[in-house]
Amino acid sequence: QVQLVESGGGLVQAGGSRRLSCEASRNIFSIYTMGWYRQAPGKQRELVATIAEGGTTNYADSVKGRFTISRDSAKNTVYLQMNSLKPEDTGVYYCNANQKLSGYTYWGQGTQVTVSS
């Protein structure tokens, strides 16, 4: 079992920045792909960014150049640095840990990000 706890959400003005954190209950970064997803009201959950076991990152087109995913293995924490925020970035942001070989996947409880125009 893996517990994921997100933090860092809140209200921010358009054009501003915010950093989300996701702390895992144990060191799993070498065997799990970590990701951030978001869900806006009335919409499906969508991929924002992932960082694979080897460190390769992947981003949704809508956030490329504005968001950066990173991790700190010593702290068992994954970050999502969000810059130049737009109102359409509003939603609940979820941390995910996924292991392709086993199919195990874990989700955090989510953290709300609201971008005001």
PDB file of C-alpha atoms in Angstrom:
ATOM      1  CA  GLN A   1       0.000   0.000   0.000  1.00  0.00           C
ATOM      2  CA  VAL A   2       1.031   3.552  -0.752  1.00  0.00           C
ATOM      3  CA  GLN A   3      -0.516   6.665   0.726  1.00  0.00           C
ATOM      4  CA  LEU A   4      -0.232   9.923  -1.169  1.00  0.00           C
ATOM      5  CA  VAL A   5      -0.926  13.277   0.464  1.00  0.00           C
ATOM      6  CA  GLU A   6      -1.214  16.420  -1.636  1.00  0.00           C
ATOM      7  CA  SER A   7      -0.828  19.962  -0.403  1.00  0.00           C
ATOM      8  CA  GLY A   8      -0.337  23.441  -1.773  1.00  0.00           C
ATOM      9  CA  GLY A   9      -3.665  24.168  -3.381  1.00  0.00           C
ATOM     10  CA  GLY A  10      -5.516  27.429  -2.949  1.00  0.00           C
ATOM     11  CA  LEU A  11      -6.734  30.565  -4.643  1.00  0.00           C
ATOM     12  CA  VAL A  12      -4.395  32.381  -7.018  1.00  0.00           C
ATOM     13  CA  GLN A  13      -4.825  35.180  -9.515  1.00  0.00           C
ATOM     14  CA  ALA A  14      -4.386  34.607 -13.209  1.00  0.00           C
ATOM     15  CA  GLY A  15      -0.736  34.963 -14.170  1.00  0.00           C
ATOM     16  CA  GLY A  16       0.398  33.844 -10.743  1.00  0.00           C
ATOM     17  CA  SER A  17       2.260  30.770  -9.572  1.00  0.00           C
ATOM     18  CA  ARG A  18       1.635  27.903  -7.199  1.00  0.00           C
ATOM     19  CA  ARG A  19       3.581  24.818  -6.173  1.00  0.00           C
ATOM     20  CA  LEU A  20       1.814  21.589  -5.320  1.00  0.00           C
ATOM     21  CA  SER A  21       3.434  18.847  -3.266  1.00  0.00           C
ATOM     22  CA  CYS A  22       2.650  15.151  -3.014  1.00  0.00           C
ATOM     23  CA  GLU A  23       4.285  13.177  -0.239  1.00  0.00           C
ATOM     24  CA  ALA A  24       4.355   9.394  -0.555  1.00  0.00           C
ATOM     25  CA  SER A  25       4.301   7.122   2.479  1.00  0.00           C
ATOM     26  CA  ARG A  26       7.447   5.361   1.315  1.00  0.00           C
ATOM     27  CA  ASN A  27      10.176   5.620  -1.303  1.00  0.00           C
ATOM     28  CA  ILE A  28       8.600   4.378  -4.513  1.00  0.00           C
ATOM     29  CA  PHE A  29      10.005   6.637  -7.192  1.00  0.00           C
ATOM     30  CA  SER A  30      12.340   3.981  -8.586  1.00  0.00           C
ATOM     31  CA  ILE A  31       9.452   1.606  -9.323  1.00  0.00           C
ATOM     32  CA  TYR A  32       6.451   3.868  -9.867  1.00  0.00           C
ATOM     33  CA  THR A  33       5.632   6.537 -12.415  1.00  0.00           C
ATOM     34  CA  MET A  34       4.355   9.563 -10.549  1.00  0.00           C
ATOM     35  CA  GLY A  35       1.826  11.883 -12.035  1.00  0.00           C
ATOM     36  CA  TRP A  36      -0.433  14.842 -11.529  1.00  0.00           C
ATOM     37  CA  TYR A  37      -3.976  14.837 -12.870  1.00  0.00           C
ATOM     38  CA  ARG A  38      -6.734  17.397 -12.571  1.00  0.00           C
ATOM     39  CA  GLN A  39     -10.484  17.463 -12.754  1.00  0.00           C
ATOM     40  CA  ALA A  40     -12.497  20.571 -13.480  1.00  0.00           C
ATOM     41  CA  PRO A  41     -16.176  20.796 -12.525  1.00  0.00           C
ATOM     42  CA  GLY A  42     -18.288  18.781 -14.929  1.00  0.00           C
ATOM     43  CA  LYS A  43     -15.276  17.402 -16.764  1.00  0.00           C
ATOM     44  CA  GLN A  44     -13.333  14.175 -16.749  1.00  0.00           C
ATOM     45  CA  ARG A  45     -10.070  13.805 -14.920  1.00  0.00           C
ATOM     46  CA  GLU A  46      -7.155  14.581 -17.230  1.00  0.00           C
ATOM     47  CA  LEU A  47      -3.432  14.044 -17.229  1.00  0.00           C
ATOM     48  CA  VAL A  48      -1.326  17.097 -16.388  1.00  0.00           C
ATOM     49  CA  ALA A  49       2.206  15.733 -16.071  1.00  0.00           C
ATOM     50  CA  THR A  50       4.134  12.581 -15.270  1.00  0.00           C
ATOM     51  CA  ILE A  51       7.660  11.692 -14.232  1.00  0.00           C
ATOM     52  CA  ALA A  52       8.782   8.167 -14.923  1.00  0.00           C
ATOM     53  CA  GLU A  53      11.056   5.964 -12.836  1.00  0.00           C
ATOM     54  CA  GLY A  54      14.056   7.021 -14.897  1.00  0.00           C
ATOM     55  CA  GLY A  55      13.173  10.695 -14.650  1.00  0.00           C
ATOM     56  CA  THR A  56      11.581  11.236 -18.060  1.00  0.00           C
ATOM     57  CA  THR A  57       8.823  13.819 -17.896  1.00  0.00           C
ATOM     58  CA  ASN A  58       5.679  14.212 -19.943  1.00  0.00           C
ATOM     59  CA  TYR A  59       3.202  17.082 -20.082  1.00  0.00           C
ATOM     60  CA  ALA A  60      -0.226  17.798 -21.426  1.00  0.00           C
ATOM     61  CA  ASP A  61      -0.062  20.248 -24.325  1.00  0.00           C
ATOM     62  CA  SER A  62      -2.138  22.743 -22.357  1.00  0.00           C
ATOM     63  CA  VAL A  63       0.535  23.108 -19.643  1.00  0.00           C
ATOM     64  CA  LYS A  64       3.779  22.714 -21.594  1.00  0.00           C
ATOM     65  CA  GLY A  65       6.153  25.558 -20.888  1.00  0.00           C
ATOM     66  CA  ARG A  66       4.182  26.648 -17.820  1.00  0.00           C
ATOM     67  CA  PHE A  67       4.215  23.643 -15.460  1.00  0.00           C
ATOM     68  CA  THR A  68       7.166  21.604 -14.223  1.00  0.00           C
ATOM     69  CA  ILE A  69       7.014  18.246 -12.474  1.00  0.00           C
ATOM     70  CA  SER A  70       9.916  17.203 -10.275  1.00  0.00           C
ATOM     71  CA  ARG A  71      10.693  14.890  -7.386  1.00  0.00           C
ATOM     72  CA  ASP A  72      12.861  14.742  -4.286  1.00  0.00           C
ATOM     73  CA  SER A  73      13.632  11.133  -3.393  1.00  0.00           C
ATOM     74  CA  ALA A  74      15.071  12.090  -0.009  1.00  0.00           C
ATOM     75  CA  LYS A  75      11.695  13.560   0.938  1.00  0.00           C
ATOM     76  CA  ASN A  76       9.522  11.040  -0.943  1.00  0.00           C
ATOM     77  CA  THR A  77       7.857  14.069  -2.496  1.00  0.00           C
ATOM     78  CA  VAL A  78       6.768  14.986  -5.997  1.00  0.00           C
ATOM     79  CA  TYR A  79       6.156  18.604  -6.928  1.00  0.00           C
ATOM     80  CA  LEU A  80       4.184  20.434  -9.570  1.00  0.00           C
ATOM     81  CA  GLN A  81       5.384  23.973 -10.136  1.00  0.00           C
ATOM     82  CA  MET A  82       2.660  25.915 -11.905  1.00  0.00           C
ATOM     83  CA  ASN A  83       3.476  29.278 -13.485  1.00  0.00           C
ATOM     84  CA  SER A  84       1.471  31.690 -15.625  1.00  0.00           C
ATOM     85  CA  LEU A  85      -1.728  30.208 -14.287  1.00  0.00           C
ATOM     86  CA  LYS A  86      -4.940  30.627 -16.235  1.00  0.00           C
ATOM     87  CA  PRO A  87      -8.577  30.369 -15.104  1.00  0.00           C
ATOM     88  CA  GLU A  88      -8.863  27.157 -17.135  1.00  0.00           C
ATOM     89  CA  ASP A  89      -6.257  25.580 -14.830  1.00  0.00           C
ATOM     90  CA  THR A  90      -8.873  25.594 -12.075  1.00  0.00           C
ATOM     91  CA  GLY A  91      -9.731  22.183 -10.706  1.00  0.00           C
ATOM     92  CA  VAL A  92      -8.930  19.522  -8.166  1.00  0.00           C
ATOM     93  CA  TYR A  93      -5.384  18.284  -8.634  1.00  0.00           C
ATOM     94  CA  TYR A  94      -4.651  14.662  -7.817  1.00  0.00           C
ATOM     95  CA  CYS A  95      -1.358  12.907  -7.289  1.00  0.00           C
ATOM     96  CA  ASN A  96      -1.018   9.434  -8.781  1.00  0.00           C
ATOM     97  CA  ALA A  97       1.459   6.581  -8.436  1.00  0.00           C
ATOM     98  CA  ASN A  98       1.327   3.939 -11.136  1.00  0.00           C
ATOM     99  CA  GLN A  99       3.303   0.748 -11.610  1.00  0.00           C
ATOM    100  CA  LYS A 100       2.813  -0.574 -15.146  1.00  0.00           C
ATOM    101  CA  LEU A 101       4.090  -4.103 -14.565  1.00  0.00           C
ATOM    102  CA  SER A 102       1.832  -4.870 -11.625  1.00  0.00           C
ATOM    103  CA  GLY A 103      -1.048  -2.602 -12.507  1.00  0.00           C
ATOM    104  CA  TYR A 104      -1.029  -1.092  -9.045  1.00  0.00           C
ATOM    105  CA  THR A 105      -2.170   2.507  -8.977  1.00  0.00           C
ATOM    106  CA  TYR A 106      -2.755   4.845  -6.050  1.00  0.00           C
ATOM    107  CA  TRP A 107      -4.411   8.248  -5.768  1.00  0.00           C
ATOM    108  CA  GLY A 108      -4.191  11.064  -3.293  1.00  0.00           C
ATOM    109  CA  GLN A 109      -7.250  12.830  -1.942  1.00  0.00           C
ATOM    110  CA  GLY A 110      -6.792  15.856  -4.188  1.00  0.00           C
ATOM    111  CA  THR A 111      -6.124  19.530  -3.609  1.00  0.00           C
ATOM    112  CA  GLN A 112      -8.216  22.364  -5.002  1.00  0.00           C
ATOM    113  CA  VAL A 113      -6.610  25.022  -7.196  1.00  0.00           C
ATOM    114  CA  THR A 114      -8.731  28.006  -8.141  1.00  0.00           C
ATOM    115  CA  VAL A 115      -7.412  30.601 -10.572  1.00  0.00           C
ATOM    116  CA  SER A 116      -9.337  33.866 -10.593  1.00  0.00           C
ATOM    117  CA  SER A 117      -9.423  36.119 -13.624  1.00  0.00           C
TER     118      SER A 117
END
